[in-house]
XYZ file of C-alpha atoms in Angstrom:
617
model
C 117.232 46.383 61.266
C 114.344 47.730 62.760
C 115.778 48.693 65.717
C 117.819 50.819 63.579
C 115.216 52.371 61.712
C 113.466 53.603 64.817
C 116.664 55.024 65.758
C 116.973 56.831 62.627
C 113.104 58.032 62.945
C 114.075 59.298 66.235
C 117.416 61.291 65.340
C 115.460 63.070 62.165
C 112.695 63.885 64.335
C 115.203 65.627 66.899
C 116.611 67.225 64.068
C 113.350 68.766 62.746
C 112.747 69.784 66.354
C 115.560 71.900 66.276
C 115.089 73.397 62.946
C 112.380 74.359 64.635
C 113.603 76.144 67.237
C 115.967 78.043 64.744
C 113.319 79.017 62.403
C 111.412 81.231 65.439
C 114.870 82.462 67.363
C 112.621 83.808 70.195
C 111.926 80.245 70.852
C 115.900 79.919 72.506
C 115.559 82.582 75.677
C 118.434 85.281 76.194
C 121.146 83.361 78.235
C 122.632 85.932 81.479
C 120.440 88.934 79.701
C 121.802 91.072 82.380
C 125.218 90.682 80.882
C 124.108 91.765 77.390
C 123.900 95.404 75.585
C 120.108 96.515 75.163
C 120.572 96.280 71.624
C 121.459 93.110 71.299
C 118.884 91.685 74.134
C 116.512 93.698 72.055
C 117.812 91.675 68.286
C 117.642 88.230 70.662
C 114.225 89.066 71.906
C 113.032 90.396 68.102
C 111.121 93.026 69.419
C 111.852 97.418 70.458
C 111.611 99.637 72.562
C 108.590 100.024 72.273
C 107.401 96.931 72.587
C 105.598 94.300 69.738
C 102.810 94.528 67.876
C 99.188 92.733 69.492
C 99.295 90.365 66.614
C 102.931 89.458 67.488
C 101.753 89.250 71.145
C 99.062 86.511 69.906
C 101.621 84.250 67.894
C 104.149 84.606 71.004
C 101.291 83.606 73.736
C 100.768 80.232 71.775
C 103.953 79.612 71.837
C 105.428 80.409 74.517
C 101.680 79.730 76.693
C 100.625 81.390 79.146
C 102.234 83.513 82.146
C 101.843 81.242 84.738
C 103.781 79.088 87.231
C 100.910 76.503 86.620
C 98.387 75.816 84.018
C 95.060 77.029 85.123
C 92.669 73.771 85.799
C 89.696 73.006 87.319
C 89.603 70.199 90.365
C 89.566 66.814 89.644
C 86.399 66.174 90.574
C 86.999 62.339 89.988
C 90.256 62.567 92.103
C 88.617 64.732 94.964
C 85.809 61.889 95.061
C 88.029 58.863 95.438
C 89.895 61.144 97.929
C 87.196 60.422 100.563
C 88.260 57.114 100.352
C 91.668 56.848 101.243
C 91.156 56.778 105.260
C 92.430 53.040 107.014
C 88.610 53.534 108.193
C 86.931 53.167 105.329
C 89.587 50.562 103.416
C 88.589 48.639 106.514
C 84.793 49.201 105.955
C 85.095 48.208 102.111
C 87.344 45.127 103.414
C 84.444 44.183 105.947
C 82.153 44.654 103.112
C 84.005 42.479 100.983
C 83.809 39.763 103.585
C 79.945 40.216 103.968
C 79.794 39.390 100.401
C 81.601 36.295 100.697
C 79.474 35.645 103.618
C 76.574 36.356 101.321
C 75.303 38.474 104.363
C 73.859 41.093 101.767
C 72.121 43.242 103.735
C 75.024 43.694 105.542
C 77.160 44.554 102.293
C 74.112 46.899 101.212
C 74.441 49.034 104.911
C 78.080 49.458 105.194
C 78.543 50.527 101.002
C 75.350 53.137 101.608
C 77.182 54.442 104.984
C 80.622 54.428 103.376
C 79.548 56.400 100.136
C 77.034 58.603 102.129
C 79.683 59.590 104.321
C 81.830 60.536 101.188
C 79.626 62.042 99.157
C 79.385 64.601 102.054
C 83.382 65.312 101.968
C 82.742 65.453 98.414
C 80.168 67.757 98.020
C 81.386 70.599 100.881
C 85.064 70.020 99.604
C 84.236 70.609 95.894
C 81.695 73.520 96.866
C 84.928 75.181 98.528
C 87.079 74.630 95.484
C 84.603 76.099 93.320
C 84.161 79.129 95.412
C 87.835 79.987 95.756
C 88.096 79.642 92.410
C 85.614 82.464 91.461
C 87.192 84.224 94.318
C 90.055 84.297 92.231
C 88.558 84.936 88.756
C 87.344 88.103 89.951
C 90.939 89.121 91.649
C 92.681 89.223 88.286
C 96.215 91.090 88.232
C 96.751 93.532 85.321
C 99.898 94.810 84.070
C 101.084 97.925 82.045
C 102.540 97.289 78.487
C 103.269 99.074 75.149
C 101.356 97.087 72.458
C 101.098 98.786 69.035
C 103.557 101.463 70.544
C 101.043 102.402 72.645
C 100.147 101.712 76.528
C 97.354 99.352 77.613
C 96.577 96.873 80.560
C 96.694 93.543 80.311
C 96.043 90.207 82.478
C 99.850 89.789 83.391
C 99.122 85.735 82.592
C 99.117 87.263 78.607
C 102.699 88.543 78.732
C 104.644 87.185 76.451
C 108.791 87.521 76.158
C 109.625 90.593 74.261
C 106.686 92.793 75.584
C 107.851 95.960 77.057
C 106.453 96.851 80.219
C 105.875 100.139 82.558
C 106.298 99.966 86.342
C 105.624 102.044 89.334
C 105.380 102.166 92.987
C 103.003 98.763 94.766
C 103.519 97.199 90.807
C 104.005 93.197 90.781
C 106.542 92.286 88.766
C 105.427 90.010 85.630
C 108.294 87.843 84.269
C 112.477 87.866 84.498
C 112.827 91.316 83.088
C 115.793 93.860 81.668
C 115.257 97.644 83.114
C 115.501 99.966 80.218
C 115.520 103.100 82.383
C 114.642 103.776 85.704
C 114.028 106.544 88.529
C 114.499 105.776 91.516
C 113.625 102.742 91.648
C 113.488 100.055 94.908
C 112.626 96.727 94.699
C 110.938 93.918 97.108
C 112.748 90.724 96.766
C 112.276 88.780 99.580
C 110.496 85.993 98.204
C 112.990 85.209 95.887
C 116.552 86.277 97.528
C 115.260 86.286 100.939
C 116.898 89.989 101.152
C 114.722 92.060 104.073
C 115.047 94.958 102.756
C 113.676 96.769 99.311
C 116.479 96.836 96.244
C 118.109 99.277 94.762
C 117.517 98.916 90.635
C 119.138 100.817 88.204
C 119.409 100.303 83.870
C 122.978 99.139 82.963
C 125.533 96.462 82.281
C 126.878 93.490 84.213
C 129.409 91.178 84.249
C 128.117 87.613 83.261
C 129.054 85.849 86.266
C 126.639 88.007 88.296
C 125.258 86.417 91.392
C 121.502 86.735 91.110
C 121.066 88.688 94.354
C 123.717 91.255 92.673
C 121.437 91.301 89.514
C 120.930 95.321 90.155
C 119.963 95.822 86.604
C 117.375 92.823 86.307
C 113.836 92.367 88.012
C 112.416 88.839 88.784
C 108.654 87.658 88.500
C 107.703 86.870 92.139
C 108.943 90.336 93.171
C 107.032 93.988 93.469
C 107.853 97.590 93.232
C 108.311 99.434 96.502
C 109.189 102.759 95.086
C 110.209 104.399 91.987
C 109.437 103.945 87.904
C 110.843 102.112 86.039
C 110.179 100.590 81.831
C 111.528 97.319 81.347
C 111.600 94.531 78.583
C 110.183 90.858 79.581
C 112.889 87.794 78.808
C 111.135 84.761 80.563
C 108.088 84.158 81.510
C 106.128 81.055 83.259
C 108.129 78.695 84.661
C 111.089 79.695 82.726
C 111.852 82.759 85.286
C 113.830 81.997 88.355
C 110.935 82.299 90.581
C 109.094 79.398 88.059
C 112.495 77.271 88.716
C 112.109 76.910 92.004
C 108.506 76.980 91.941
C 109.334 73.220 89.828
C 111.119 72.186 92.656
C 109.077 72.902 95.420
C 105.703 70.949 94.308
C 104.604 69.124 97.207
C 101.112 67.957 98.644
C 99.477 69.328 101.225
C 100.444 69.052 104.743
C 99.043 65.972 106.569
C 96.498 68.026 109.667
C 97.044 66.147 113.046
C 93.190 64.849 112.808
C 94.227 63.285 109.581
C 96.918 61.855 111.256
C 95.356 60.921 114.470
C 92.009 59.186 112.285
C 94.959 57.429 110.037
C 96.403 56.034 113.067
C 93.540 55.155 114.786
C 92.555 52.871 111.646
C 96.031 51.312 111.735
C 95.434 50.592 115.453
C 92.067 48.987 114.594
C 93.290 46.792 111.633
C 96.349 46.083 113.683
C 93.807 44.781 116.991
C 91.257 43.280 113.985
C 93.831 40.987 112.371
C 95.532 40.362 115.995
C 92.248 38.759 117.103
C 90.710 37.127 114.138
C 94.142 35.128 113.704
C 94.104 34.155 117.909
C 90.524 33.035 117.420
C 91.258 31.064 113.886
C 94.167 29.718 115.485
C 92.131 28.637 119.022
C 88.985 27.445 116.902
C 91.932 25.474 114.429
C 93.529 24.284 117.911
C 90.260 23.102 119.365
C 89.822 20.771 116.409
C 86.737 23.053 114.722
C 86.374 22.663 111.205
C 88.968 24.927 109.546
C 85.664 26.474 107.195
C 83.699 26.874 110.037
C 86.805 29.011 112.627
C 87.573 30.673 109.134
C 83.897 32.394 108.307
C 83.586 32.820 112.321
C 86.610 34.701 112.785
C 85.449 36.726 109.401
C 82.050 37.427 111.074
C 84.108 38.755 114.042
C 86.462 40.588 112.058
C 83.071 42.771 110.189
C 81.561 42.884 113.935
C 84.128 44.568 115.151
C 84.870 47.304 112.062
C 82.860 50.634 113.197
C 80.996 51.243 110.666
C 78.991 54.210 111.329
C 82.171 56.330 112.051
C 83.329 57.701 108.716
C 79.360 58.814 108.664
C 79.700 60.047 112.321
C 83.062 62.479 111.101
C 81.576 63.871 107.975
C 78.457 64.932 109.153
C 79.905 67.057 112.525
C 82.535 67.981 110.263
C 80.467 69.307 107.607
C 77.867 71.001 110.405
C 81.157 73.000 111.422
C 82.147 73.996 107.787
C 78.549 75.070 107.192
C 78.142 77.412 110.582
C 82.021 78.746 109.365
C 80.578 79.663 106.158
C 77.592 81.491 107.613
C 80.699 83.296 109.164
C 82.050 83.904 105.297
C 85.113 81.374 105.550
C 85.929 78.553 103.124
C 86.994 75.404 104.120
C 88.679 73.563 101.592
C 89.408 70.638 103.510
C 86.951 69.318 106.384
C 89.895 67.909 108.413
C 91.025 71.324 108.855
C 88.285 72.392 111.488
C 89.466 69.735 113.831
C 92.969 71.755 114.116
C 91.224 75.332 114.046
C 89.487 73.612 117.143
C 92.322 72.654 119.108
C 94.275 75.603 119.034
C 95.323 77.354 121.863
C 97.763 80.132 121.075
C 96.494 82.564 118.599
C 99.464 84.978 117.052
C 97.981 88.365 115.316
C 99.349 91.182 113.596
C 98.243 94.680 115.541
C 97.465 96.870 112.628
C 94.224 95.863 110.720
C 93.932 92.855 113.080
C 93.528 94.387 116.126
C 92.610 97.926 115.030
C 90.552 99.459 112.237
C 93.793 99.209 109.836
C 93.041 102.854 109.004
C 95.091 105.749 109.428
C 93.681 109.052 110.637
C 95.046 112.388 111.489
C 95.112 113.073 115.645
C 97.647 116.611 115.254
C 100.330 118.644 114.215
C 102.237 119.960 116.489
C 105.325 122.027 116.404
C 108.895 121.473 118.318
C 107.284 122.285 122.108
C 104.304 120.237 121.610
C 101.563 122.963 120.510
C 99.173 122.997 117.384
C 100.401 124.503 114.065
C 99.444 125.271 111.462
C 102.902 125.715 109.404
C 103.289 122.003 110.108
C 100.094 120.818 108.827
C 100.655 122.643 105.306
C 103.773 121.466 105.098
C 102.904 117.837 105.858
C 100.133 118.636 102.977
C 102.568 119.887 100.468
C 104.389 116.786 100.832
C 101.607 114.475 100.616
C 99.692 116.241 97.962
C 102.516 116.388 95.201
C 104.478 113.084 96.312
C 103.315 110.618 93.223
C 106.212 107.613 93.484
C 104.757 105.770 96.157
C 100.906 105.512 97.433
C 100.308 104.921 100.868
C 97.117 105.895 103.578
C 99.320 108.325 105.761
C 99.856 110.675 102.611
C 95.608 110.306 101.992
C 94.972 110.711 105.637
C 96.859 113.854 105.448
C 95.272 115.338 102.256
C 91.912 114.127 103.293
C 92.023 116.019 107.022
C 92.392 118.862 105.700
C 92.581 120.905 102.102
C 95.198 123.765 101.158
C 95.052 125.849 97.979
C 98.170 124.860 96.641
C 97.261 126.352 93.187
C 100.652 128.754 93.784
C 102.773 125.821 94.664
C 104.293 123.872 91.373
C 106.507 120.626 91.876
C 109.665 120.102 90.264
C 111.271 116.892 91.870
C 110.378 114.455 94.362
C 112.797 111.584 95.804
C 110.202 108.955 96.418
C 110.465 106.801 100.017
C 111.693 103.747 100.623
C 112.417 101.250 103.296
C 116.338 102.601 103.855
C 116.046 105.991 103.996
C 112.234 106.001 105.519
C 111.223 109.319 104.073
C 110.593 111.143 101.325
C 111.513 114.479 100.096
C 109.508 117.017 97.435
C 110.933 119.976 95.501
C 108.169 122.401 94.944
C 108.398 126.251 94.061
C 106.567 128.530 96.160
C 107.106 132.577 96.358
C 110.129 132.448 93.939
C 111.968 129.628 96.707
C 112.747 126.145 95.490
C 111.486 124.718 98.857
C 111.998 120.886 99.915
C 110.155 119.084 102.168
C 110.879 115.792 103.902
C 108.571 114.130 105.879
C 109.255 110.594 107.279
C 110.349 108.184 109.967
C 110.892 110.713 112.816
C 115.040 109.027 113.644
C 115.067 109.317 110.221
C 114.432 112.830 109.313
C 116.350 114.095 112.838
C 119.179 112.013 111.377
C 119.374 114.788 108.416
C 118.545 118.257 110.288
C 121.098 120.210 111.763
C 118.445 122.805 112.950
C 114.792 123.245 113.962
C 112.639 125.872 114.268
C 110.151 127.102 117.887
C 106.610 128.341 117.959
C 107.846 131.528 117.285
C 110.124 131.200 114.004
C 113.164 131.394 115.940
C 115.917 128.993 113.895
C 118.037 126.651 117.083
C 120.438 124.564 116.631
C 119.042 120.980 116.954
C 121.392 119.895 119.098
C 119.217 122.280 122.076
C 116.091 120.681 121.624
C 116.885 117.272 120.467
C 116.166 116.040 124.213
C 112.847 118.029 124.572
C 112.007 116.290 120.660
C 112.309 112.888 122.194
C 110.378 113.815 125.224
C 107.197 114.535 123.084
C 107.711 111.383 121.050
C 107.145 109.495 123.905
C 104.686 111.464 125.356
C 102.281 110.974 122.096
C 103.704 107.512 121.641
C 102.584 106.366 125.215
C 99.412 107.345 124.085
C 99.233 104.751 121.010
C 100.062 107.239 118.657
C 102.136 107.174 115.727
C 104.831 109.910 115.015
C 106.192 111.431 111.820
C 108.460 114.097 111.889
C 108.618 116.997 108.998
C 111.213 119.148 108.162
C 112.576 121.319 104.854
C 115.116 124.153 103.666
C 115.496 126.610 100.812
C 117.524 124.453 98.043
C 118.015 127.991 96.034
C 117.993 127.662 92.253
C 118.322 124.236 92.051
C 115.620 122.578 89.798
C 116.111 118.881 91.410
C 116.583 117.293 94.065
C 118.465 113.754 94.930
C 119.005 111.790 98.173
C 122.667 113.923 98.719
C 120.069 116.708 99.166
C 118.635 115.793 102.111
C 121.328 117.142 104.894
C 121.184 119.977 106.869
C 117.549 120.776 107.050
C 115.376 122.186 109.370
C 113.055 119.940 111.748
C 109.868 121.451 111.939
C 107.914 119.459 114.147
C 105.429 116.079 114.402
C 102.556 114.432 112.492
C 100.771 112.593 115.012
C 98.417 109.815 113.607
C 96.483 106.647 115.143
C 94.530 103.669 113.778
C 92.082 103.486 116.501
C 90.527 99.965 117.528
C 88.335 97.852 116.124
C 84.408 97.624 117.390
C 84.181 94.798 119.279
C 87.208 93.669 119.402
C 87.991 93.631 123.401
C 84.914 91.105 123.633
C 86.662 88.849 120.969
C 89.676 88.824 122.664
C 87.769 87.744 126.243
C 85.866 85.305 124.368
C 89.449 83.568 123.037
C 90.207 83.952 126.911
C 87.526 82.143 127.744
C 88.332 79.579 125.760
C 91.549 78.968 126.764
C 93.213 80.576 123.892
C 96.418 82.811 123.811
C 96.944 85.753 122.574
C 100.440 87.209 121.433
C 100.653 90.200 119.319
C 103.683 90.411 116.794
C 104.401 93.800 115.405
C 106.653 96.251 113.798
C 105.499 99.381 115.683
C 107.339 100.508 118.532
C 106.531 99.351 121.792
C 104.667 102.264 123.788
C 102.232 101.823 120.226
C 101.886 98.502 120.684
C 101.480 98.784 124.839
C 98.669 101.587 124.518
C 96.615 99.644 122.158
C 96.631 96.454 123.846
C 96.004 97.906 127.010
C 92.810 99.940 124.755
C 91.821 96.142 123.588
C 91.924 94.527 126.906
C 95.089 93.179 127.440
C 96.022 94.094 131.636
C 100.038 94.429 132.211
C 101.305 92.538 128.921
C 105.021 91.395 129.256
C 106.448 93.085 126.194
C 109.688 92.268 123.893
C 111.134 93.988 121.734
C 113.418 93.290 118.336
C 116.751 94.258 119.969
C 116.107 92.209 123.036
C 115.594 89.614 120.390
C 118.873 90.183 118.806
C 120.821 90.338 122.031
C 118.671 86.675 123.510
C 119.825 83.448 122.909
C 117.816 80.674 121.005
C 117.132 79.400 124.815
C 117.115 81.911 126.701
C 113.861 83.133 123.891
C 112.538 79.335 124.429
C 111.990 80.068 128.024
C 110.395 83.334 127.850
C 108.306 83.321 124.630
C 105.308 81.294 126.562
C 104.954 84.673 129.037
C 105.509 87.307 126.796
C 102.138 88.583 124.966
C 103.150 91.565 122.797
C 106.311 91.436 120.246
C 107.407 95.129 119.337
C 109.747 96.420 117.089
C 110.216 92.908 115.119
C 111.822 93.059 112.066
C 111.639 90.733 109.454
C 114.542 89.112 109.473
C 114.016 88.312 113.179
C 110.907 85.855 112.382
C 112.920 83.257 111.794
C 113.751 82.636 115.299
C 112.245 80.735 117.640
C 108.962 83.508 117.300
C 108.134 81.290 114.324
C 107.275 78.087 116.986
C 103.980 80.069 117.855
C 103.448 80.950 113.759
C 103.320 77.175 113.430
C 100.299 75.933 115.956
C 98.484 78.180 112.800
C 100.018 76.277 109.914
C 98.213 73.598 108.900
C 94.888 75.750 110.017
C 96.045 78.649 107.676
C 97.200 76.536 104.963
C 93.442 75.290 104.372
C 91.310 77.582 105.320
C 90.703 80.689 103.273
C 89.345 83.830 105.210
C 87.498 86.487 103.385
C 87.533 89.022 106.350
């Protein structure tokens, strides 16, 4: 009977959970959104376009709870103690002490407990410093996001986002939550944490079938994910760990990696309870066999067995550990976990990034130069034009260019733009000027060749580009051997038309380079003989193309680097890349996709170093 009644209790309480549910609908989330008419998403959703109302927002937020993957906690400072304690070492240290005790050896009990908890209290206290650091590292780094509240547009911390909220996007934007687009202009997305696609997406507004695979979701943006390029107004369906990125998220909690100190002290205190017990039962057993009173061979081979247990070395790891977190912090890096300095120590093949890493990360104006290689001006304005009205995706070459030099552009009026993005590798403006609709591209130099069918000399002459094309590549390498990066500008008369799309950009005219360099950092070539000198490695893995990437490491130091490229990657084998990686120092031309290869066996000497340590510069 009772057993009954509790089951009764339980159904009714299901029940009134559900009645729950119904009585706020937004509690039950859109199921395949994408597939759904705006209208209805918006009914499902119970909110506009545009957007809900703050006090709405509030009621949703404790609801639904906060925008995050996680809920936000401080450290366990209990937990982070008692983690100290978890080495073989130290179990064996509080066994030996336990054994003291029985001995009623107290002085002995009262040395090893004061070394054990000393020698913790030190992991402790430079571990929980660290935690509390990064953690007001990251209060100040708060990400905001654009939504209409009210009707109106403010920003808000994206963790208050709440289902229903209608948000605005543009170009370097992270998206918030699983989201609907509304509308959109040209609009390309990043989704390679999520889908694992390389390149930026296409995303338009529209309609899809339910059965949808997610990486054909063109009309549906994913938290996890950023805006490349484009605009785009969109309304928020899950957020937290109900979005696809928070699924996975779920299913990919694990602890941190085990360093190889960790690993080696662990084993070492196997080994040493493993050689303890081996001994103290031999010597029981002898003492037993040699007719020695059994109490007497027990609280001897006891004695032996606290003799033996080092005591002092938890103590003797802490302190040099925590020494060499203190002199990295004087350096402005965290250590979260003291083990981790052991593996920054060992290392001995150091891969780097070239831009930012190895030079100043900041892009400066060299020249302009026309088709034969001399100084114009025509080029320049051009180049400024471009730069100066382009507004869909912000990037240091366009404020390089408008901050080398200024042009009154006060005549000048845009009426289009077709923003860049990772496919096409340029992008295009539509401005009027003297009564012309004029359009200027400026991009990828392959790329905007690819769409000119003319250029134009020093003297204004118009030549087919099939002429010059040769004497073009000539003077790309020629500036390229010279570390130097090339963009090449080009535009034509679109006549009346008021805008412009990607269809538009054919048959221009290639007006010559952009020439721009990200000179070396101060100091640098020293840094890299010191890592010589101590026996470390360097390889440099970049995207630029490989006369860039020779120049500057021959600028930092580097004397006749070996130098691969990404199509000799995609032609290699998985051995015959096993055998050569150790000699080649400089990776060129690498595109994403090509990391996963056996390039990722150097990434992974700087795992577990990466993974814990925290740098600030």
């Amino acid at each position: 009977m009772l057993i009954k009644n509790e089951l009764t209790v339980g159904v009714y309480l299901v029940n009134i959970f559900n009645i729950s549910k119904r009585i706020h609908p937004t509690n039950q989330r859109p199921q395949a959104f994408w597939s759904l008419p705006v209208d209805e998403l918006f009914a499902q959703l119970q909110t506009t376009a545009s957007g809900i109302t703050s006090n709405e927002a509030r009621e949703r937020l404790v609801r639904f709870g906060s925008n995050l993957l996680a809920p936000r906690k401080r450290s366990d400072s209990l937990a982070l103690f008692l983690a100290q304690f978890k080495s073989p070492i130290t179990l064996i240290l509080l066994f030996a002490a336990g054994l003291s005790l029985f001995l009623h050896e107290h002085v002995d009990v009262l040395i090893i407990l004061s070394i054990v908890l000393i020698s913790g209290l030190l992991g402790f206290w430079q571990e929980r410093g660290a935690s509390n650091a990064i953690e007001k590292l990251l209060a100040i780094v708060q990400i905001k996001g654009m939504v209409l509240r009210d009707g109106s547009p403010i920003e808000i911390p994206v963790e208050e986002i709440v289902p229903g909220d209608v948000i605005i996007l543009s170009g370097g934007d992270i998206i918030p939550g699983d989201c609907r687009i509304m509308e959109s202009k040209d609009l390309f997305v990043d989704e390679a944490t999520l889908t694992g696609e390389t390149y930026p997406v296409e995303k338009s507004a529209g309609e899809l079938v339910k059965e949808t695979q997610l990486g054909q979701r063109n009309n549906a943006l994913f938290m996890g994910t950023h805006v490349v390029s484009g605009s785009a107004k969109a309304v928020v369906v899950c957020t937290g760990t109900e979005t696809e990125f928070g699924k996975v998220s779920e299913r990919l909690k694990l602890r941190p990696p085990e360093t190889e100190f960790e690993r080696g002290v662990r084993r070492f205190g196997y080994f040493l309870m493993e050689i303890t017990l081996i001994l103290v039962i031999a010597i029981f057993a002898i003492n037993t066999y040699m007719s020695r009173p059994v109490l007497e061979a027990l609280l001897f081979s006891l004695a032996l067995a606290v003799g033996l247990t080092p005591q002092l070395l938890p103590a003797i790891i802490s302190v040099n550990l925590a020494h060499g977190a203190k002199r990295m912090a004087q350096e402005k890096v965290i250590v979260k976990r003291l083990a981790s300095i052991e593996n920054f120590g060992s290392m001995n093949v150091l891969c780097s990034d070239k831009t930012g890493t190895l030079t100043e990360g900041v892009v400066h104006v060299h020249s302009t130069l026309d088709i034969e290689g001399k100084e114009s001006e025509k080029v320049l304005f051009y180049a400024y034009l471009n730069a100066f009205f382009e507004t869909g995706f912000t990037n240091p070459i366009d404020s390089a260019i408008r901050n080398y030099r200024q042009f009154d552009v006060s005549v000048c009026h845009k009426l289009d733009e077709v923003p860049y993005d990772f496919i096409r590798k340029r992008l295009s403006i539509l401005v009027s000027k003297d009564d012309k609709h004029l359009m200027v591209t400026k991009g990828a130099l392959s790329k905007v060749l690819d769409i000119c069918s003319s250029a134009e000399t020093s003297g204004g002459m118009i030549v087919d580009i099939a002429t010059v094309k040769e004497h073009i590549q000539k003077c790309f390498e020629k500036q390229s051997s010279k570390g130097l990066r090339i963009l090449g500008v080009a535009y034509r008369d679109v006549g009346d038309d008021p805008l412009i799309t990607r269809e538009n950009e054919a048959g221009m005219i290639f007006l010559g380079f952009v020439v721009l360099f990200d000179p070396p950092k101060p100091g640098i070539t020293g840094t890299i003989k010191q890592l010589n000198n101590l026996g470390i490695s360097l390889k440099v893995v970049t995207g630029d193309n490989k006369l860039v990437a020779a120049n500057v490491s021959q600028q930092v130091g580097f004397s006749n680097p070996q130098i691969l490229t990404g199509s000799d990657l995609r032609s290699m084998s998985d051995e015959a890349l096993s055998k050569r990686v150790n000699d080649i120092s400089i990776f060129a031309e690498v595109e994403p996709n090509q990391k996963e290869r056996n390039l990722l066996d150097l990434l992974q000497i700087l795992y577990a170093i990466l993974f814990e340590v925290n740098w600030l510069n």
